Amino acid sequence: MNISERKLTLLCDFYELTMARGYFNSPVKNKIAYFDVFFRRVPDGGGYAIAVGLEAVIEYIKSLKFEDDDIKYLHSKGIFDEEFLNYLKDFRFTGDIWAVPEGTVVFPNEPIMIVRAPLIEAQFIETFVLLSINHQSLIATKASRIVRAAQGRLVSEFGARRAHGADASVLGARAAYIGGVSSSSCVLADKLYGVPAGGTMAHSWVQMFDTEYEAFETYCRLYPKAPTLLVDTYDVLKSGVPNAIKAFKAVLSEDEQKNCAIRIDSGDLTYLSKKARKMLDIAGLTGCKIVGSNALDEYLIRDLLLQGAPFDVFGVGERLITAKSEPVFGGVYKLCAIEDEDGNITPKIKVSENAVKITTPDFKRLYRFYSRETGKAEADLLTLHNEVIDENEPYELFDPNHAWKRKIMENYTLRELLVPIFKNGECVYSSPSVKEIKENCEYELSTMWDEVLRFENPHNYYVDLSEKLWQEKHDLLKNVKNKK
């Protein structure tokens, strides 16, 4: 079932409703609010993240309305007045949204979505926006790391049974596919989103037959085009691989033997895969692939390959679908400006003793600089919404954290990352297919320097502020004491 086919209006934090009622009965009711969606740090100490989750947000907003049973439930809470509940009966999103397309490489402290809408509307969608972008961006980012560790070998997502619920399984598979995996075990993800579904067999298949060979021979007869046999139910080297070789030889044609595979799911994967490879080659099955699984992640895959393990494919489950090493993306939704009835925008800033939590104010644009010589991304730049950059002129980048550091950009191209999604409540964006999003993600990663992509101590990709924006932020910080 697609997001739009379910009633998810009340999938929100309760304070969205209590604040909405408060706004409704206050002078700020008709204010236009601007909110930034951004994250503060990359999971796993990485150098980049992959933005995913926009399509779910679009479908949610398209179907956003309060049904009669929603109003009845809210009435039962005893804290919402009739006038406010009557307002909710006709509630619709009427604002504007800009976002980076799914599959875009993104970095901390830059808006990956901007919401401009009447205050109550803008505030109300916060929970769903964050849960969608936080979850799917987290899984896509983890998948990208795992796929890069595999160094060109195929990776399949095997995590449906370990996911944190049905949506986490299906949308997690979608996000993992965008992040780089080639397939998923989740059939529903294939039906709904076109994520190629695939799989092998369980140990129970082998156990159900009188002999391991009978199990393998039966499976090969059923699926001769590309059978993958699980060889570690009893003993990988003494019975599993020999019985697999015997079944392949007995059932498959010479061409079919080029597309068969074995899977090893336990034990010392390096040792067993090396021994299995020799046995397969001696038997003339040089085209037979070896699939490795068993609680893998990017570091274990990297170590297996460093040790010379001859795996062709990796099946990755729980540590991908749950992003086990760091299962929180940390995206936030922060007010950055308000607009009055005359269209005048007033910047807003949140201040904290924890410097990383100080926000960047105002309605902004997000640009990415690319070198014309290399095609690589050099830096991102946040500007005020009315600033225009002429890419035919040199531009001086300004590091807001180190004001003395300057970099003159020359011979560059410029791309504005945030694109219109909703205008006056109407969706103006055509969502690409998941395959197209995956291809966009591959291209995005190709524009990043290897130093940004490495696992340990990645290069700090710069997200700079224009001098005008930096000055505005600086001035607001100086004047914040007047708000106390």
XYZ file of C-alpha atoms in Angstrom:
484
model
C 0.000 0.000 0.000
C 1.406 3.404 -0.964
C 1.712 6.206 1.565
C -1.118 8.082 -0.159
C -3.489 5.130 0.373
C -3.266 5.243 4.155
C -4.556 7.766 6.663
C -1.409 9.264 8.173
C -2.619 12.734 9.145
C -2.244 12.018 12.852
C 1.230 10.566 12.409
C 2.589 13.621 14.188
C 3.919 14.643 17.568
C 1.130 15.777 19.882
C 2.771 19.142 20.389
C 2.201 19.937 16.720
C -1.501 20.007 17.574
C -1.203 21.868 20.868
C 1.005 24.490 19.201
C -1.394 24.694 16.256
C -4.286 25.439 18.578
C -2.154 28.028 20.366
C -1.173 29.690 17.088
C -4.814 29.636 15.963
C -5.835 31.680 18.990
C -2.937 34.142 18.884
C -1.874 37.182 16.814
C 0.725 35.089 14.897
C -1.972 32.913 13.312
C -1.621 34.427 9.843
C 2.171 34.682 9.755
C 4.091 32.913 7.010
C 6.878 30.763 8.426
C 10.061 29.446 6.832
C 11.576 26.215 8.149
C 14.885 24.591 7.165
C 15.363 20.819 7.200
C 19.025 19.921 7.743
C 21.306 17.582 9.681
C 24.298 18.415 11.849
C 26.698 15.504 11.325
C 27.175 12.536 9.009
C 26.538 9.105 10.575
C 29.509 6.787 11.147
C 31.933 9.713 10.972
C 31.542 9.757 7.193
C 32.166 12.630 4.839
C 28.850 12.736 2.986
C 25.193 11.689 3.100
C 22.560 10.790 0.502
C 19.244 12.673 0.629
C 16.247 10.343 0.258
C 12.636 10.471 1.454
C 11.198 13.292 -0.642
C 8.673 11.119 -2.485
C 7.089 9.971 0.776
C 6.780 13.601 1.883
C 5.112 14.542 -1.409
C 2.551 11.740 -1.135
C 1.828 12.611 2.498
C 1.198 16.290 1.767
C -0.973 15.495 -1.241
C -3.305 13.402 0.933
C -3.131 15.560 4.071
C -6.587 16.158 5.547
C -8.473 15.546 8.783
C -11.211 12.931 8.452
C -14.309 12.909 10.660
C -12.858 10.212 12.902
C -9.694 12.307 13.353
C -11.793 15.270 14.512
C -13.781 12.983 16.804
C -10.587 11.672 18.361
C -9.190 15.174 18.910
C -12.495 16.286 20.448
C -12.220 13.413 22.927
C -8.964 14.825 24.293
C -10.925 17.670 25.850
C -8.380 20.425 25.167
C -9.253 21.589 21.643
C -12.043 24.152 21.202
C -14.758 23.808 18.558
C -13.544 26.753 16.508
C -10.109 25.154 16.125
C -11.595 21.737 15.293
C -13.798 23.331 12.642
C -10.651 24.907 11.165
C -9.037 21.475 10.963
C -11.996 20.074 8.999
C -10.934 22.211 6.020
C -7.185 21.928 6.657
C -4.966 21.630 3.592
C -1.331 22.441 2.872
C -1.246 25.673 0.841
C 2.424 26.587 1.048
C 5.659 26.240 -0.913
C 8.421 23.652 -0.583
C 11.883 23.497 -2.123
C 14.108 20.420 -1.764
C 17.171 18.741 -3.180
C 16.188 15.864 -5.518
C 16.444 12.390 -4.044
C 19.854 10.815 -4.504
C 21.679 14.122 -4.054
C 24.907 14.080 -2.045
C 24.421 16.448 0.888
C 26.438 17.772 3.807
C 25.836 18.977 7.363
C 24.203 22.323 8.124
C 22.811 22.966 4.658
C 19.051 22.884 4.020
C 17.979 19.805 2.104
C 14.404 21.107 2.249
C 12.834 24.525 2.863
C 9.181 24.872 3.828
C 7.368 28.201 3.415
C 3.748 28.138 4.516
C 1.184 29.622 6.904
C 2.568 28.988 10.363
C 0.165 26.230 11.443
C 0.632 24.303 8.185
C 4.406 24.638 8.203
C 4.624 23.499 11.831
C 2.206 20.610 11.479
C 4.102 18.661 8.786
C 7.356 18.662 10.790
C 7.097 15.145 12.207
C 6.364 13.354 8.948
C 8.962 15.334 7.007
C 11.641 14.443 9.523
C 10.756 10.775 9.948
C 10.763 10.268 6.177
C 14.003 12.073 5.426
C 15.821 10.887 8.548
C 15.070 7.200 8.003
C 15.539 6.935 4.268
C 18.602 9.195 4.120
C 20.181 7.120 6.886
C 19.672 3.821 5.036
C 20.743 5.220 1.655
C 23.914 6.651 3.210
C 24.729 3.338 4.902
C 24.066 1.462 1.650
C 26.392 3.782 -0.234
C 29.201 3.050 2.215
C 28.650 -0.708 1.985
C 28.526 -0.703 -1.809
C 31.726 1.325 -1.997
C 33.427 -1.170 0.315
C 32.454 -3.975 -2.090
C 34.603 -2.367 -4.829
C 32.339 -3.099 -7.758
C 30.938 -6.405 -6.520
C 27.166 -6.669 -6.337
C 25.463 -6.086 -2.992
C 21.954 -7.319 -2.240
C 19.877 -6.007 0.666
C 18.717 -8.959 2.797
C 17.255 -7.161 5.811
C 13.454 -7.399 5.605
C 13.097 -9.732 8.590
C 15.315 -7.561 10.805
C 13.815 -4.181 9.868
C 11.996 -2.108 12.466
C 8.535 -2.732 11.040
C 6.878 -3.061 7.644
C 7.520 0.496 6.427
C 11.138 0.328 7.518
C 11.537 -2.826 5.442
C 9.905 -1.540 2.256
C 11.107 2.064 2.312
C 14.471 0.917 3.633
C 14.847 -1.367 0.616
C 13.960 1.552 -1.662
C 16.528 3.779 0.049
C 19.196 1.067 -0.059
C 18.619 0.615 -3.792
C 19.029 4.344 -4.358
C 22.193 4.179 -2.258
C 23.682 1.555 -4.556
C 22.565 -2.010 -3.807
C 21.584 -4.074 -6.838
C 18.569 -5.885 -5.390
C 16.539 -6.625 -2.279
C 14.944 -9.657 -0.667
C 11.772 -7.593 -0.109
C 9.131 -8.525 -2.680
C 6.814 -5.636 -1.793
C 9.597 -3.146 -2.512
C 9.788 -4.630 -6.018
C 6.014 -4.434 -6.549
C 5.648 -0.855 -5.255
C 8.916 0.768 -6.316
C 10.597 -1.474 -8.853
C 13.488 -2.479 -6.586
C 14.615 -5.806 -8.145
C 13.696 -8.673 -5.818
C 15.937 -11.701 -5.540
C 16.986 -14.432 -3.175
C 18.370 -17.928 -2.747
C 17.091 -20.451 -0.209
C 16.918 -20.923 3.544
C 18.649 -23.625 5.550
C 15.195 -25.109 6.111
C 15.001 -25.984 2.389
C 18.087 -28.150 2.737
C 16.875 -29.693 5.995
C 13.501 -30.675 4.508
C 15.074 -33.228 2.153
C 16.563 -36.593 3.060
C 19.970 -35.527 1.758
C 21.732 -32.270 0.998
C 22.329 -33.409 -2.559
C 18.615 -34.073 -3.105
C 17.826 -30.544 -1.903
C 20.376 -29.037 -4.299
C 19.419 -31.225 -7.242
C 15.712 -30.393 -6.798
C 16.396 -26.663 -6.611
C 18.556 -26.734 -9.737
C 15.795 -28.506 -11.661
C 13.258 -25.891 -10.540
C 15.486 -22.860 -11.245
C 18.151 -23.874 -13.778
C 18.807 -20.395 -15.177
C 20.619 -18.948 -12.146
C 20.487 -21.219 -9.082
C 22.258 -20.197 -5.888
C 22.789 -23.012 -3.385
C 23.292 -22.449 0.349
C 26.219 -24.680 1.251
C 26.708 -24.208 5.010
C 23.733 -26.138 6.464
C 25.940 -29.074 7.494
C 29.567 -28.646 6.456
C 30.718 -26.221 3.774
C 33.804 -28.045 2.520
C 33.041 -31.697 3.299
C 29.499 -31.803 1.915
C 28.099 -28.416 0.900
C 30.438 -27.477 -1.936
C 30.913 -31.081 -3.214
C 27.130 -31.633 -3.341
C 26.638 -28.272 -5.060
C 29.235 -29.192 -7.705
C 27.566 -32.585 -8.207
C 24.109 -30.976 -8.608
C 25.353 -28.293 -10.998
C 27.064 -30.900 -13.158
C 24.093 -33.270 -13.150
C 21.337 -30.772 -13.894
C 22.683 -27.655 -15.588
C 23.813 -27.205 -19.157
C 27.264 -25.762 -19.832
C 25.768 -22.294 -20.365
C 23.681 -22.570 -17.186
C 26.777 -23.570 -15.216
C 28.196 -20.115 -15.998
C 25.355 -18.448 -14.064
C 25.183 -20.607 -10.953
C 26.376 -19.630 -7.464
C 26.923 -20.865 -3.934
C 26.265 -18.894 -0.750
C 28.268 -19.130 2.475
C 26.428 -17.764 5.501
C 28.581 -18.785 8.484
C 32.060 -19.682 9.633
C 35.373 -18.142 8.625
C 34.228 -16.541 5.400
C 37.713 -15.813 4.085
C 39.029 -19.343 4.646
C 35.882 -21.066 3.393
C 35.518 -18.910 0.290
C 39.140 -19.476 -0.730
C 38.812 -23.238 -0.349
C 35.458 -23.257 -2.132
C 36.863 -21.249 -5.032
C 39.617 -23.801 -5.572
C 37.149 -26.678 -5.467
C 34.829 -25.003 -7.978
C 37.679 -24.156 -10.349
C 39.098 -27.683 -10.235
C 35.620 -28.954 -11.121
C 35.567 -26.667 -14.151
C 32.953 -24.335 -12.645
C 35.059 -21.215 -13.066
C 31.934 -19.150 -13.791
C 30.221 -20.162 -10.569
C 29.983 -17.166 -8.252
C 30.378 -17.102 -4.494
C 27.949 -15.105 -2.368
C 28.899 -14.069 1.163
C 26.454 -13.170 3.928
C 26.224 -13.260 7.763
C 25.872 -9.873 9.549
C 28.127 -7.979 7.156
C 28.826 -4.256 6.999
C 31.272 -2.015 5.133
C 34.174 -2.748 7.473
C 33.755 -6.523 7.420
C 33.438 -6.495 3.633
C 36.541 -4.355 3.341
C 38.466 -6.739 5.585
C 37.301 -9.799 3.657
C 38.556 -8.302 0.407
C 41.846 -7.208 1.975
C 42.337 -10.835 3.055
C 41.766 -12.012 -0.510
C 38.333 -13.574 -0.016
C 37.077 -14.321 -3.569
C 33.470 -13.228 -3.109
C 31.545 -11.999 -6.134
C 28.371 -10.896 -4.343
C 27.496 -9.826 -0.798
C 24.147 -10.178 0.945
C 23.823 -7.575 3.681
C 20.943 -7.627 6.140
C 20.535 -6.296 9.648
C 23.496 -3.928 9.696
C 22.202 -2.192 6.592
C 18.433 -2.107 7.104
C 18.840 -0.864 10.708
C 22.049 1.138 10.130
C 23.177 -0.707 13.242
C 26.471 1.117 13.793
C 24.726 4.493 14.097
C 20.956 4.243 13.691
C 20.065 7.944 13.927
C 20.444 10.453 11.100
C 19.730 13.485 13.259
C 17.872 15.720 10.819
C 16.123 18.720 12.381
C 13.381 21.172 11.390
C 14.146 24.725 12.459
C 12.403 28.069 12.006
C 14.632 30.445 10.039
C 12.323 33.359 9.079
C 8.805 34.768 9.199
C 6.971 36.851 6.620
C 4.309 39.494 7.239
C 1.248 40.304 5.115
C 3.264 42.770 3.039
C 5.857 40.163 2.102
C 8.585 41.491 4.396
C 10.855 38.684 5.635
C 12.294 38.808 9.156
C 15.170 36.379 9.841
C 15.024 34.190 12.954
C 17.878 32.443 14.740
C 18.102 29.771 17.444
C 20.991 30.236 19.854
C 22.529 27.588 22.072
C 25.522 27.237 24.382
C 26.323 24.281 22.139
C 27.660 26.122 19.087
C 26.698 23.364 16.632
C 23.041 23.996 17.487
C 23.095 27.665 16.493
C 21.025 27.924 13.325
C 21.621 29.905 10.143
C 18.833 32.472 9.718
C 16.687 33.699 6.817
C 15.268 32.369 3.576
C 18.248 30.975 1.663
C 19.558 29.533 -1.564
C 21.968 26.607 -1.797
C 24.565 26.458 -4.575
C 27.221 23.884 -5.485
C 30.444 24.877 -7.232
C 31.978 22.480 -9.773
C 35.419 22.788 -11.352
C 35.198 23.040 -15.142
C 38.577 21.275 -15.369
C 37.790 18.197 -13.274
C 33.991 18.150 -13.050
C 34.366 17.641 -9.297
C 32.331 19.454 -6.653
C 34.493 21.985 -4.810
C 32.178 23.533 -2.199
C 28.580 24.390 -1.362
C 27.447 27.930 -0.684
C 24.490 29.255 1.287
C 23.293 32.727 0.315
C 20.370 34.988 1.076
C 17.420 34.214 -1.180
C 17.852 37.405 -3.203
C 21.581 37.012 -3.870
C 22.584 36.195 -7.442
C 25.943 34.715 -8.419
C 27.387 35.251 -11.895
C 29.383 32.117 -12.729
C 31.258 34.092 -15.374
C 32.888 36.103 -12.604
C 35.372 34.907 -9.924
C 33.737 34.261 -6.559
C 35.461 34.459 -3.180
C 34.352 31.652 -0.878
C 34.242 32.538 2.776
C 34.576 29.903 5.519
C 32.211 31.014 8.313
C 34.121 29.009 10.926
C 37.514 30.425 9.923
C 36.869 33.979 8.730
C 40.479 34.465 7.628
C 40.315 31.561 5.165
C 39.387 32.575 1.627
C 39.279 30.707 -1.662
C 38.819 32.336 -5.041
C 36.643 30.213 -7.334
C 37.446 30.594 -11.023
C 36.579 28.546 -14.098
C 33.611 26.967 -12.375
C 30.017 26.008 -13.051
C 27.260 26.595 -10.568
C 24.216 24.503 -9.729
C 21.317 25.518 -7.514
C 20.508 22.423 -5.445
C 17.049 23.254 -4.095
C 14.266 22.853 -6.662
C 10.553 23.735 -6.370
C 8.369 20.880 -5.095
C 5.113 22.595 -4.027
C 3.806 26.007 -5.078
C 0.728 27.385 -3.301
C -0.083 23.885 -2.103
C 0.100 22.285 -5.545
C 2.833 19.789 -6.402
C 4.925 21.158 -9.288
C 7.529 18.385 -9.251
C 7.494 15.146 -11.228
C 9.137 12.402 -9.198
C 11.628 10.323 -11.209
C 11.527 6.537 -11.139
C 13.537 4.839 -8.426
C 15.950 3.594 -11.089
C 16.469 7.169 -12.319
C 17.054 8.338 -8.744
C 19.627 5.565 -8.280
C 21.407 6.663 -11.462
C 21.369 10.266 -10.243
C 22.950 9.132 -6.978
C 25.704 7.291 -8.879
C 26.408 10.442 -10.870
C 26.406 12.588 -7.740
C 28.994 10.360 -6.099
C 31.164 10.485 -9.233
C 31.466 14.258 -8.775
C 32.915 13.881 -5.275
C 36.641 13.664 -4.578
C 37.840 10.347 -3.169
C 38.999 12.204 -0.067
C 35.380 13.111 0.722
C 34.224 9.512 0.207
C 36.758 7.663 2.379
C 35.574 5.983 5.590
C 38.139 7.251 8.093
C 38.993 10.939 8.527
C 37.220 12.091 5.363
C 38.009 15.480 3.898
C 35.837 18.220 5.373
C 33.735 19.333 2.420
C 33.049 23.017 2.856
C 29.568 24.454 3.210
C 30.254 28.179 3.243
C 28.057 31.203 3.879
C 28.048 34.250 1.649
C 29.453 37.292 3.403
C 26.021 38.906 3.468
C 24.491 35.860 5.137
C 27.396 35.520 7.551
C 27.094 39.190 8.493
C 23.359 38.838 9.098
C 23.938 35.803 11.319
C 26.695 37.634 13.169
C 24.466 40.681 13.740
C 21.600 38.552 15.038
C 23.925 36.805 17.467
C 25.115 40.167 18.784
C 21.545 41.338 19.289
C 20.154 38.119 20.740
C 20.567 39.418 24.310
C 17.661 41.774 23.643
C 15.383 38.742 23.317
C 16.141 37.500 26.830
